[in-house]
CSV table of C-alpha atoms in Angstrom, one decimal:
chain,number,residue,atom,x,y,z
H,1016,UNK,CA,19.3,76.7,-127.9
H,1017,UNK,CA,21.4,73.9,-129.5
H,1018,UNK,CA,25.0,72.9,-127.6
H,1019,UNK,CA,27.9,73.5,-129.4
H,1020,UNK,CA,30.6,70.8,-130.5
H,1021,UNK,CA,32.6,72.1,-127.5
H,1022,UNK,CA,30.0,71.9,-125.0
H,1023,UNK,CA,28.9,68.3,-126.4
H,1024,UNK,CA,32.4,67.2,-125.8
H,1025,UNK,CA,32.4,68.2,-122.5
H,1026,UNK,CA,29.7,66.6,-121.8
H,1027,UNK,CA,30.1,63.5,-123.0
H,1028,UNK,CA,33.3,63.3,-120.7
H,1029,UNK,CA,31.5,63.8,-117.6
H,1030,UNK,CA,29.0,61.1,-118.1
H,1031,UNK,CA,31.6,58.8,-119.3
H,1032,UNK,CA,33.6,59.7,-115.6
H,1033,UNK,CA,30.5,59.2,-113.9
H,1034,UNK,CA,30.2,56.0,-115.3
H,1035,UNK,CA,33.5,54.6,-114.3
H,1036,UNK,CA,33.3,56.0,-111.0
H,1037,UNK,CA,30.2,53.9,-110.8
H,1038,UNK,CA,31.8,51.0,-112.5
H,1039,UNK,CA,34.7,51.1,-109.8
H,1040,UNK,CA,32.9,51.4,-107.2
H,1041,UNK,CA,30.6,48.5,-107.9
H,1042,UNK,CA,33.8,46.3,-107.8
H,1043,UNK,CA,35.4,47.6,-105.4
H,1044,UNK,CA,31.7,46.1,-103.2
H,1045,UNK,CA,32.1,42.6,-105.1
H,1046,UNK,CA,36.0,42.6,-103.8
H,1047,UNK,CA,35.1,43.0,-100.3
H,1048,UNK,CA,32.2,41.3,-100.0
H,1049,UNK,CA,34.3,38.5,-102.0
H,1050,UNK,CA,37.0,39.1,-98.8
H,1051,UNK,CA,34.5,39.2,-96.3
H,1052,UNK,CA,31.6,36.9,-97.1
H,1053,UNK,CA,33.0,33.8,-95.6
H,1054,UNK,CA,34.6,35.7,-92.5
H,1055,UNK,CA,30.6,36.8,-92.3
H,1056,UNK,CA,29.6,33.7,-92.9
H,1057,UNK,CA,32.0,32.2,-89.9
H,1058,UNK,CA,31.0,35.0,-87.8
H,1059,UNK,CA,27.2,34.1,-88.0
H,1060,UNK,CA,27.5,29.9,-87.8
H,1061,UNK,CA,30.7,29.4,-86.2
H,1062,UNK,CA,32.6,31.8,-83.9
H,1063,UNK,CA,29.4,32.6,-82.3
H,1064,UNK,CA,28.9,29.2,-81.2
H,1065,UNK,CA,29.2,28.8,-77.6
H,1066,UNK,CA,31.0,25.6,-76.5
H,1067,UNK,CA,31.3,23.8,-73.2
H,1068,UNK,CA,32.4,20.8,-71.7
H,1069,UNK,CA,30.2,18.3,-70.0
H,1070,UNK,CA,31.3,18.1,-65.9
H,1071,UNK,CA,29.5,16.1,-63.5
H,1072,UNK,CA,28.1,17.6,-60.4
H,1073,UNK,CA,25.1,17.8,-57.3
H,1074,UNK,CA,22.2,19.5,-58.0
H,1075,UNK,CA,19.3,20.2,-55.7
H,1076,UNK,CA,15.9,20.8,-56.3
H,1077,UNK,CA,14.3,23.2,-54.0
H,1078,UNK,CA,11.1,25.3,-53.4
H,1079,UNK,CA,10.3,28.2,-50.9
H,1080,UNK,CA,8.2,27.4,-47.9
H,1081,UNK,CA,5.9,29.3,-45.4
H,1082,UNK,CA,4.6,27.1,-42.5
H,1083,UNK,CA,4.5,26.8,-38.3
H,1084,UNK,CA,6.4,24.7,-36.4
H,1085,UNK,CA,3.5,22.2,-34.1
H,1086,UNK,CA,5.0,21.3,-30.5
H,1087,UNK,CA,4.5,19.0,-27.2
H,1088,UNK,CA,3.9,22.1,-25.0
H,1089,UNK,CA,2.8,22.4,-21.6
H,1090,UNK,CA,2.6,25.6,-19.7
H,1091,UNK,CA,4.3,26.3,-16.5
H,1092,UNK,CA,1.7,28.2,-14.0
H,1093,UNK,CA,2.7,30.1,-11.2
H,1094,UNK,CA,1.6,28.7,-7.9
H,1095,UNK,CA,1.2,32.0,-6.4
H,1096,UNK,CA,1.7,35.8,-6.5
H,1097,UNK,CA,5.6,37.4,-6.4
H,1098,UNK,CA,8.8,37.2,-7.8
H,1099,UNK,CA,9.6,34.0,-9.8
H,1100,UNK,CA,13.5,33.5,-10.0
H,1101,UNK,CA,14.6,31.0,-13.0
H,1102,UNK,CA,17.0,28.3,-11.9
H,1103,UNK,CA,17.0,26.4,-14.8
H,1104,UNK,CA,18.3,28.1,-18.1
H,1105,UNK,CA,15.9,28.3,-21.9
H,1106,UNK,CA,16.8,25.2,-23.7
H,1107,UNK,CA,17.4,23.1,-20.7
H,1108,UNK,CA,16.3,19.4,-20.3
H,1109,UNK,CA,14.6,19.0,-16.8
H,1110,UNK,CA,13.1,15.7,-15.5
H,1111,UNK,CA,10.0,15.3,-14.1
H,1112,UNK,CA,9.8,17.3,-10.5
H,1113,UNK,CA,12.8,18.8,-10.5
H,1114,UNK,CA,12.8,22.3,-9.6
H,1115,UNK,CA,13.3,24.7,-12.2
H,1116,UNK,CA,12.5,28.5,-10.6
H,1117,UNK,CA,11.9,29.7,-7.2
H,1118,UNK,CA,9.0,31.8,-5.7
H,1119,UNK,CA,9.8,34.2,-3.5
H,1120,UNK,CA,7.4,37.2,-2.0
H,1121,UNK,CA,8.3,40.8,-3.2
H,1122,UNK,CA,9.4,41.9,0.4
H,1123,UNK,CA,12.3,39.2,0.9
H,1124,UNK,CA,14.0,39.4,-2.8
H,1125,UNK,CA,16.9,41.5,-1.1
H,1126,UNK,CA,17.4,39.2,1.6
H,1127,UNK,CA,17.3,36.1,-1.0
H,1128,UNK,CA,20.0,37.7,-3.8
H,1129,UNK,CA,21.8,38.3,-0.4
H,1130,UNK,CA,22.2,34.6,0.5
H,1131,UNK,CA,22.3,33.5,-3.4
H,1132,UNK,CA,25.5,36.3,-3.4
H,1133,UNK,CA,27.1,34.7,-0.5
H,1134,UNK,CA,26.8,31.1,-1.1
H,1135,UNK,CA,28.1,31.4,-4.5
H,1136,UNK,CA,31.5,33.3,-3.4
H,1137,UNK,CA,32.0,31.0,-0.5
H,1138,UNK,CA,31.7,28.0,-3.1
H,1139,UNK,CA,34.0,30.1,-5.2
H,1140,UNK,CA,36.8,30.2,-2.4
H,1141,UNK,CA,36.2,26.3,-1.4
H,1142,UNK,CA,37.1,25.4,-4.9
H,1143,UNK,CA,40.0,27.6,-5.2
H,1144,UNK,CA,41.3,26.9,-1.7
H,1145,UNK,CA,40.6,23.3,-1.6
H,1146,UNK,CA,41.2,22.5,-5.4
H,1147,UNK,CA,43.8,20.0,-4.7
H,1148,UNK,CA,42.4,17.6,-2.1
H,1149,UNK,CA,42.7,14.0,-2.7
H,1150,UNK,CA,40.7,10.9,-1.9
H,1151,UNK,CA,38.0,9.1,-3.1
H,1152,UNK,CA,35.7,12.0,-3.2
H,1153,UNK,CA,38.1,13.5,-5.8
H,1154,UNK,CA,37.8,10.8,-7.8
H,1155,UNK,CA,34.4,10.8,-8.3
H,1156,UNK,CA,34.2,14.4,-8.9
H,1157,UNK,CA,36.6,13.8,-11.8
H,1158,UNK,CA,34.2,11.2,-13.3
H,1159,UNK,CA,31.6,13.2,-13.2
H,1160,UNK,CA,33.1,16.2,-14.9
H,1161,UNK,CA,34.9,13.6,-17.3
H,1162,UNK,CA,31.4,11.9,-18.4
H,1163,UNK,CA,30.2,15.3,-19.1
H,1164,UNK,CA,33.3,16.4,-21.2
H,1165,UNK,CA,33.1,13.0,-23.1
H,1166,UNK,CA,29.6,14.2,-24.2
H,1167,UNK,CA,30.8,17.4,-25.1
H,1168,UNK,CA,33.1,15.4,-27.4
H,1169,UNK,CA,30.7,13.4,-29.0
H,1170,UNK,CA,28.1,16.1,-30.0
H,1171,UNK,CA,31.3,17.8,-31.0
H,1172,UNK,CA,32.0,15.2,-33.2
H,1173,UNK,CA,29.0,14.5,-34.8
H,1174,UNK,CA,28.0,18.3,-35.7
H,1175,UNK,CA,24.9,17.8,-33.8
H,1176,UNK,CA,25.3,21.2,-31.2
H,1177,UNK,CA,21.9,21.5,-29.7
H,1178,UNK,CA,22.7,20.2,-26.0
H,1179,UNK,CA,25.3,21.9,-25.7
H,1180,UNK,CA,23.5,24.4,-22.9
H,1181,UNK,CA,22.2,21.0,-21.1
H,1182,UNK,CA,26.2,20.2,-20.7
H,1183,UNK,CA,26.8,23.2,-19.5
H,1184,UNK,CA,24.3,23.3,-16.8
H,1185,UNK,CA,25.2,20.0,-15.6
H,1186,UNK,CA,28.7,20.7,-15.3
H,1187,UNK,CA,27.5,23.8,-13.5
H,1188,UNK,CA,25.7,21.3,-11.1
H,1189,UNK,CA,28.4,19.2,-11.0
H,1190,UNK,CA,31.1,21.6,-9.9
H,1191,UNK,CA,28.9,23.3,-7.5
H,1192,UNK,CA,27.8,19.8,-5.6
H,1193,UNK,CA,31.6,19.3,-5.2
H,1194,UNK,CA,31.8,22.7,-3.8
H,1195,UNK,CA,29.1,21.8,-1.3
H,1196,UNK,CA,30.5,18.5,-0.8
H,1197,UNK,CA,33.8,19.7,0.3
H,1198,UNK,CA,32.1,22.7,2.3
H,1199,UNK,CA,30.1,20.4,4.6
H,1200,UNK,CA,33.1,18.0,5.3
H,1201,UNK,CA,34.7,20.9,6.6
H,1202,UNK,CA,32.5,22.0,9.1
H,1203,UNK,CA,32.1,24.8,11.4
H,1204,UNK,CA,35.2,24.6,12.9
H,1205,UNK,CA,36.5,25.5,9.9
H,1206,UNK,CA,38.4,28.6,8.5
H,1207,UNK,CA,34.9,29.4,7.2
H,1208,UNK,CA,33.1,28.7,9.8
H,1209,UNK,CA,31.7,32.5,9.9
H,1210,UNK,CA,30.6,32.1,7.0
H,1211,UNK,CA,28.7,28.6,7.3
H,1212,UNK,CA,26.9,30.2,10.3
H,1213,UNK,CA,26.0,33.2,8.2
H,1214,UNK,CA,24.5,31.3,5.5
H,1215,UNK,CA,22.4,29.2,7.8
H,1216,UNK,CA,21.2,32.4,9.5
H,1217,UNK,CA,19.9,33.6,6.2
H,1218,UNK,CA,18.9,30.2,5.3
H,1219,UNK,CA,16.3,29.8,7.6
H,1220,UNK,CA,15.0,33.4,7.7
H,1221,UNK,CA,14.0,33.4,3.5
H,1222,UNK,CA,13.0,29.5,3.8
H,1223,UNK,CA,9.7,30.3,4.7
H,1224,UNK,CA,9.3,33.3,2.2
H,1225,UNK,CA,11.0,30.9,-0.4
H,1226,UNK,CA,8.9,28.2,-2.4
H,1227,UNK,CA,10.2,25.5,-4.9
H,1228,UNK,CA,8.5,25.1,-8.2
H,1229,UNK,CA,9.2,22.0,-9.9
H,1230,UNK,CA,8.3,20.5,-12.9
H,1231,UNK,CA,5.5,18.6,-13.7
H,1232,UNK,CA,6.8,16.2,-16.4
H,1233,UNK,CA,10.0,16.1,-18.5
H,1234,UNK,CA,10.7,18.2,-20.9
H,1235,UNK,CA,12.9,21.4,-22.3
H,1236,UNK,CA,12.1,24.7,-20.6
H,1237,UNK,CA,11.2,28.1,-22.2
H,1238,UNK,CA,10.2,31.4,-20.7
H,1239,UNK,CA,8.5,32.9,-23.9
H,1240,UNK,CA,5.0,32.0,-25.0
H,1241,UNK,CA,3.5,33.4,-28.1
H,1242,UNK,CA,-0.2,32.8,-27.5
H,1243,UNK,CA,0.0,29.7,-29.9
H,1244,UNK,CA,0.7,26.7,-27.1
H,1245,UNK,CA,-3.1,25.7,-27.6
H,1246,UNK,CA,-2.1,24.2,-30.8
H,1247,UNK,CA,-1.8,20.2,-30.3
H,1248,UNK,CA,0.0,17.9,-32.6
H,1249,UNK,CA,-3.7,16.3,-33.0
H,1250,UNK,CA,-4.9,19.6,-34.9
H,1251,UNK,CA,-1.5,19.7,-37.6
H,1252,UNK,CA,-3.5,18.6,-40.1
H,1253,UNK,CA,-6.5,21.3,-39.6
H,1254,UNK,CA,-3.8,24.4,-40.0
H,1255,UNK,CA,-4.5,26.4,-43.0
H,1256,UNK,CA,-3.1,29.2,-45.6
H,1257,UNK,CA,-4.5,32.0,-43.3
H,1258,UNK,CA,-3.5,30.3,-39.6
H,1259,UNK,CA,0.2,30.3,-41.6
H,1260,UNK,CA,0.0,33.6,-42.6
H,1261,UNK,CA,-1.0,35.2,-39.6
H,1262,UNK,CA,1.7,33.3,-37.4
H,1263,UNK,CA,4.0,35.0,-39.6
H,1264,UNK,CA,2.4,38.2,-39.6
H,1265,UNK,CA,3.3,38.3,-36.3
H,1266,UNK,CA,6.5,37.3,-35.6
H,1267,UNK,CA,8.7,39.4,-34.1
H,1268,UNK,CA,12.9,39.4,-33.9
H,1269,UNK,CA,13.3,39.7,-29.9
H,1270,UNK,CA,14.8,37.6,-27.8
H,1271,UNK,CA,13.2,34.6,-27.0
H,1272,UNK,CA,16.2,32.3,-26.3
H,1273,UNK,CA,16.9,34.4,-23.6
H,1274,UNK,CA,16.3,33.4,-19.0
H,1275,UNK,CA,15.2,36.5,-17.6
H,1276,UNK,CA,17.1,36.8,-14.2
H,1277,UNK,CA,13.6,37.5,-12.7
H,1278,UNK,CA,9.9,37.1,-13.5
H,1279,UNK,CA,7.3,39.1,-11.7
H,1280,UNK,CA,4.2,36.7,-11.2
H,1281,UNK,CA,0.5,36.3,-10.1
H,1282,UNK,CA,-1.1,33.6,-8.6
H,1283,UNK,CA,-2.2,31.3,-11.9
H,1284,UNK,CA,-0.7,33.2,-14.6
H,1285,UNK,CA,1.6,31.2,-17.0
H,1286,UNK,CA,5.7,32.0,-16.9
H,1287,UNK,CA,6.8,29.9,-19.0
H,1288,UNK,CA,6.5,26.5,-20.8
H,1289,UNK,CA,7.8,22.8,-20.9
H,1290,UNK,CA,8.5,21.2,-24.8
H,1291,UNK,CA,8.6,17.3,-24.4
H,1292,UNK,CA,11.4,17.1,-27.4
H,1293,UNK,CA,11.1,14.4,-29.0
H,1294,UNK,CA,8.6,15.1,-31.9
H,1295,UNK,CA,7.5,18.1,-33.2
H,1296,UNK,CA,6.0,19.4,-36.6
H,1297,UNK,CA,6.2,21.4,-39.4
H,1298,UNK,CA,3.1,22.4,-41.2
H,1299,UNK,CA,3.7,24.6,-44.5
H,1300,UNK,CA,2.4,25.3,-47.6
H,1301,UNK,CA,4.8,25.1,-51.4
H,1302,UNK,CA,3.8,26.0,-54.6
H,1303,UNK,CA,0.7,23.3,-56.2
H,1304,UNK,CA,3.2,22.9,-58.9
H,1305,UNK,CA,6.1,21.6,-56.5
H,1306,UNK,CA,3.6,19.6,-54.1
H,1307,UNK,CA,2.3,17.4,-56.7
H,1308,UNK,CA,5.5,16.3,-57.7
H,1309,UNK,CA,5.8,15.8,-53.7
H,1310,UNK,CA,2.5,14.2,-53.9
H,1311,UNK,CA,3.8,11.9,-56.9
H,1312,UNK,CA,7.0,10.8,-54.8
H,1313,UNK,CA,5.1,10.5,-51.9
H,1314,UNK,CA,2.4,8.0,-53.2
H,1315,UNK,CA,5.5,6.0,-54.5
H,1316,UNK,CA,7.2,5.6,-51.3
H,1317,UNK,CA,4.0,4.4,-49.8
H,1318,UNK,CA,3.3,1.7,-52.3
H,1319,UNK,CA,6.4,0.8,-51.3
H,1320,UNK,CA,5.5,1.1,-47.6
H,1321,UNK,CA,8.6,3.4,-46.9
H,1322,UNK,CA,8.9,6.8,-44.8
H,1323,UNK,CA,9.5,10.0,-47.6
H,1324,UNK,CA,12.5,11.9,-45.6
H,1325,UNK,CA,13.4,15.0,-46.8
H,1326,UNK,CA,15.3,18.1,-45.5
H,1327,UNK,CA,14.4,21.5,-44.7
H,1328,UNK,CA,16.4,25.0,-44.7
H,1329,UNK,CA,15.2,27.5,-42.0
H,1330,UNK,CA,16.2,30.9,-42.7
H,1331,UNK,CA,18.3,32.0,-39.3
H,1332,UNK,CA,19.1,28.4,-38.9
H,1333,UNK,CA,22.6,26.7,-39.8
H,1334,UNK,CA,21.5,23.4,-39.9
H,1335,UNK,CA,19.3,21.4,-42.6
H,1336,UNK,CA,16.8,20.0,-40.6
H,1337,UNK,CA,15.7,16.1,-41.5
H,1338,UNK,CA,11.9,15.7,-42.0
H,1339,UNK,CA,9.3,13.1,-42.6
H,1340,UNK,CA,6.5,14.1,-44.7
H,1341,UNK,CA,2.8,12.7,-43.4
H,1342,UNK,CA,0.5,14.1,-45.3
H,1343,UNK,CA,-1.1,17.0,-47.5
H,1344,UNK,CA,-3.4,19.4,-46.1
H,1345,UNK,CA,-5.8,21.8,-47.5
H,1346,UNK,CA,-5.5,23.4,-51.4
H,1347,UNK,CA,-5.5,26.0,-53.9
H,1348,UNK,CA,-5.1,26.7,-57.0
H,1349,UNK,CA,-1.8,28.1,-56.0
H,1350,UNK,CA,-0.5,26.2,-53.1
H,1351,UNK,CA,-1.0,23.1,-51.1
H,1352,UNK,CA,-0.4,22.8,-47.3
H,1353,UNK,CA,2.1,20.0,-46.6
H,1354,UNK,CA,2.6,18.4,-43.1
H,1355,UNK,CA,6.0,16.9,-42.3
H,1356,UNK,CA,7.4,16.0,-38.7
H,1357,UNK,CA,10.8,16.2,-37.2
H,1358,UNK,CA,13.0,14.7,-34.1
H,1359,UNK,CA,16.1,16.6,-34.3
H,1360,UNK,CA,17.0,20.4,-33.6
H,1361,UNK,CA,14.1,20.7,-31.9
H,1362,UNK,CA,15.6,22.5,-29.1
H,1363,UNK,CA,17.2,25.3,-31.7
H,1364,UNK,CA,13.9,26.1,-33.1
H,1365,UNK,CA,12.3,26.5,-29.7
H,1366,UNK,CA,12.4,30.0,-30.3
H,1367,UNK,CA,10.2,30.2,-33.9
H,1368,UNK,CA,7.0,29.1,-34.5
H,1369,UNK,CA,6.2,31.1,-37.9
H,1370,UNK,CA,9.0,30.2,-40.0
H,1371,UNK,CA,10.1,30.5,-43.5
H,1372,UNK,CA,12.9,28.6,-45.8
H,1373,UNK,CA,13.2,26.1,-48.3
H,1374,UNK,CA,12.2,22.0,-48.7
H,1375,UNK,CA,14.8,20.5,-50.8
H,1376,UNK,CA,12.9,17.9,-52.6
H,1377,UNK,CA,16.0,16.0,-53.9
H,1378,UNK,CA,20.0,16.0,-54.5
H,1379,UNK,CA,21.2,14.3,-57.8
H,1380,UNK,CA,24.7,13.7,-59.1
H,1381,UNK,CA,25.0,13.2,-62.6
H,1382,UNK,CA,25.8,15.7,-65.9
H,1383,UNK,CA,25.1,19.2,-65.3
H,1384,UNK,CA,24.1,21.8,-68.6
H,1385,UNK,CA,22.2,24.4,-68.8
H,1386,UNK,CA,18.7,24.1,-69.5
H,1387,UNK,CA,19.2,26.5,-72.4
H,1388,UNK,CA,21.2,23.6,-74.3
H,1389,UNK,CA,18.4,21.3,-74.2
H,1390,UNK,CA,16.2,21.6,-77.4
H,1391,UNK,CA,13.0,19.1,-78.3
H,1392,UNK,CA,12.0,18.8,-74.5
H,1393,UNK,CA,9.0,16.1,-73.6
H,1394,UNK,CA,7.8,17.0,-70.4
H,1395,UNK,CA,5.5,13.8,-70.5
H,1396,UNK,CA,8.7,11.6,-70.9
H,1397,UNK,CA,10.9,14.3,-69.5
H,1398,UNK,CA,13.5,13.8,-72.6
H,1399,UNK,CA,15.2,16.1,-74.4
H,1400,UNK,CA,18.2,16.3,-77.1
H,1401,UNK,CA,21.8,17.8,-76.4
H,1402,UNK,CA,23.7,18.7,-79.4
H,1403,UNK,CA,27.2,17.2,-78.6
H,1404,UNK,CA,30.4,17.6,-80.9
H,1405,UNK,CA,31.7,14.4,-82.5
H,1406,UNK,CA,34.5,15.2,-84.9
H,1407,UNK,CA,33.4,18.8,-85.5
H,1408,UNK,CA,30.0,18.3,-86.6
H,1409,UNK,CA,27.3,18.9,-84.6
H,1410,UNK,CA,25.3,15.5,-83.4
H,1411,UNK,CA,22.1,15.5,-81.8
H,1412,UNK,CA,22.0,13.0,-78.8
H,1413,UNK,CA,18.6,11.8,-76.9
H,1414,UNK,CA,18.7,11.8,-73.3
H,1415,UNK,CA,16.8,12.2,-69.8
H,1416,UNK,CA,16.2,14.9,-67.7
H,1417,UNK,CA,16.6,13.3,-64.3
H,1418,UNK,CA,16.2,17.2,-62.5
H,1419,UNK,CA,16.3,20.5,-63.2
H,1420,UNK,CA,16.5,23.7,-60.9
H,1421,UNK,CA,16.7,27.4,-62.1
H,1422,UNK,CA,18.7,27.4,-64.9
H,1423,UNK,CA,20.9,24.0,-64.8
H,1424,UNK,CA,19.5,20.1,-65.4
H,1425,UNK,CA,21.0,16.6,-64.4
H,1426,UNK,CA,20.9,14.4,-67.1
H,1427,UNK,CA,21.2,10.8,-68.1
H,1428,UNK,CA,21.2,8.4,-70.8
H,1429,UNK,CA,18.5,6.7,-72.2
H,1430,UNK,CA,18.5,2.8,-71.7
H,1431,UNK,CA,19.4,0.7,-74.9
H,1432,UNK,CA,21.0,3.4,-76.5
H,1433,UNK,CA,23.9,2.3,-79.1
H,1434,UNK,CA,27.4,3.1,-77.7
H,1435,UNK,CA,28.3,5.6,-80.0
H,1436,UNK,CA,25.3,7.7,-79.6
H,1437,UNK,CA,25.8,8.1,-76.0
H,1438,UNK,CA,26.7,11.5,-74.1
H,1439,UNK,CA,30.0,11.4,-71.6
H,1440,UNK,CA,31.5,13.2,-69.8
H,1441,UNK,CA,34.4,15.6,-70.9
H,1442,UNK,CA,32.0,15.5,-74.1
H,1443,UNK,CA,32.0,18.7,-75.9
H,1444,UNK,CA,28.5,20.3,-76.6
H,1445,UNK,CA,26.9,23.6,-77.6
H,1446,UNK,CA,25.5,25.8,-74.9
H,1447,UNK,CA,23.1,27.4,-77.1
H,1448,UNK,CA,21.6,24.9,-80.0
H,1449,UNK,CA,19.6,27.8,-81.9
H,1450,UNK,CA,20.0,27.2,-85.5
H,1451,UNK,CA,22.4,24.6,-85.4
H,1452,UNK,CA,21.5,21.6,-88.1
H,1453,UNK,CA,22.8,18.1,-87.6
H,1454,UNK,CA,26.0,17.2,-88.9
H,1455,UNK,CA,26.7,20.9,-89.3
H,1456,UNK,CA,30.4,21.5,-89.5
H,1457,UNK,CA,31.5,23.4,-86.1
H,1458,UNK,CA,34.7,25.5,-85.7
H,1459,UNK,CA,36.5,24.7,-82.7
């Protein structure tokens, strides 16, 4: 059926609208991408560009540890069967025969806290009642107490807080010897005089149910032992992964630290031990990755016949503890055993013997970035390039990784290089260098 001229017309019109609907719609796309093409464009190369400025700061270089701490321990047996009474407190230095617990049998433990009870409030009231004499006893009660309060100052002073029981318990000892002091110079014709009879009476009647234990050697005193004591400082170097593991395994969280008013003992069995405190070591295991760069720095410090010291962080311990490392022990294709020893805090790890932390292998100052900003990395050489911003273009500059940690590295410049191609500080660069070209034009 042919169209007529009408209908032709007609359509004819609508494919001549649809063409300029087409038509204005295909420049209306060229205007705005004509309007937004170089904010695009800016968007993609320029405002996405993070920028930061080069600081200078300390950055450590750590790894986790697992490892045992190796002592100088001697046990402290019972010399017979009963009720051993602590008179020394955990942590304590004692020298070599002094007493540090009593023995007592079962039957005369109320007759013994008895006497203990009254000695110590008589000595109580002596002080307060006679707090005030003078003379050249007083004096030298006042030096004493002095010299110990002077100590107290300098461990105050330099940080280092782990005698701070031994001061106590010597000015313990010191106070009561003056009470004793001024108590026999008094007599029994004394106001106490009742009481000075009293104690005597009780005196004699526990002395023979009473036996001194004393020390065999000089050391620090503990009343917890975990089974490992048998370990010698001649057998650090024999420890292993599993010895480590197992130590840890079973730890427990009570409380070692603390002198039990009262030990009930047998003839022969063990109480408690004596730590000579003035070496002890720390045997652990690292990653293989982090001991051979320990090995590396090791092997330079002995070609130059120097000591590697280090420091260790012990979890539940405030202080870093200063180390020596000795040697390596045994090795997988994971980790390596390392064996370090140490002279100080040895009293505030008393209480551990499986321990876990962190050896910080160095602390360098220098310019901190993110490792992200460093393209072109050699880890043979251990350079990299930074893109700094000179006059808002982008410039690649060569430099050294001296550390790197996490996320962040230290680095440095490389010797020889031109002044104008060095990095400063203050120096603008970009945190991430993806797709940024040399001398690319950078909108701050």
């Amino acid at each position: 059926m042919q169209m007529t001229k009408s209908q032709e017309r007609n359509m004819q019109k609508k494919k001549k609208k649809k063409r300029n609907r087409r038509r204005l719609f295909s420049l209306l796309v060229l205007v705005l991408m004509m309007i937004y093409m170089p904010a695009l464009w800016n968007w993609l190369f320029s405002s996405n560009t993070e920028i930061a400025v080069i600081k200078t700061a300390t950055l450590e270089v750590t790894t986790p540890l697992s490892g045992v701490i190796i002592r100088k321990e001697q046990l402290l047996i019972s010399p017979g069967s009963g009720i051993l009474i602590p008179t020394v407190s955990y942590g304590e230095k004692v020298g070599a025969n002094q007493e540090v617990a009593t023995l007592i049998n079962k039957e005369m433990k109320d007759l013994v806290e008895n006497y203990r009870q009254m000695e110590i409030e008589l000595l109580k009231r002596v002080i307060s009642e006679y707090e005030t004499a003078t003379g050249s006893d007083r004096k030298i009660w006042e030096e004493a107490i002095e010299k110990q309060i002077s100590k107290l100052t300098d461990y105050s002073n330099s940080g280092d807080l782990s005698d701070l029981g031994s001061i106590r318990n010597s000015m313990d000892r010191v106070l009561e010897a003056r009470a004793r002091t001024i108590l026999e110079s008094l007599g029994s014709n004394s106001r106490f005089g009742p009481e000075i009879e009293e104690l005597e009476r009780l005196k004699k009647s526990q002395a023979k149910s009473v036996q001194s234990i004393r020390s065999p050697a000089s050391g620090v005193v503990s009343y917890y032992c975990d089974g490992y004591e048998s370990w010698t400082p001649d057998e650090r170097k024999a420890i292993t992964f599993k010895d480590i593991d197992e130590v840890l395994a079973d730890e427990t969280g009570s409380e070692k630290w603390i002198t039990p008013p009262e030990i009930e003992v047998r003839s022969e069995d063990h109480y408690g031990k004596l730590v000579t405190n003035d070496e002890a070591w720390l045997v652990f295991y690292i990653s293989k990755d982090m001991a051979k760069e320990l090995q590396v720095m090791f092997e330079k410090q002995q070609i130059n016949e120097k000591q590697l010291e280090l420091q260790v962080e012990l979890d539940g311990m405030n202080q870093r503890i200063p180390v020596i490392i000795e040697g390596f022990g045994e090795s997988d294709g994971n980790k390596w055993v390392v064996v370090a020893s140490m002279t100080r805090y040895i009293e505030l790890t008393m209480d551990m013997r499986g321990v876990t932390g962190n050896l910080i292998l160095q602390s360098v100052s220098g310019m901190k970035v993110p490792l992200e900003s460093l393209v072109n990395i050699n880890s043979v050489d251990q350079t990299a390039d930074i893109i700094v911003i000179d006059m808002s273009k982008a410039r690649y500059r060569r430099v050294r990784i001296m550390a790197k940690q996490d996320y962040y590295a230290i680095i440095e410049n490389l010797a020889g290089v031109d002044e104008e191609e060095l990095v400063n500080i203050f120096d603008l660069y970009i945190v991430d260098p993806r797709n940024i070209e040399e001398g690319q034009v950078i909108d701050l």
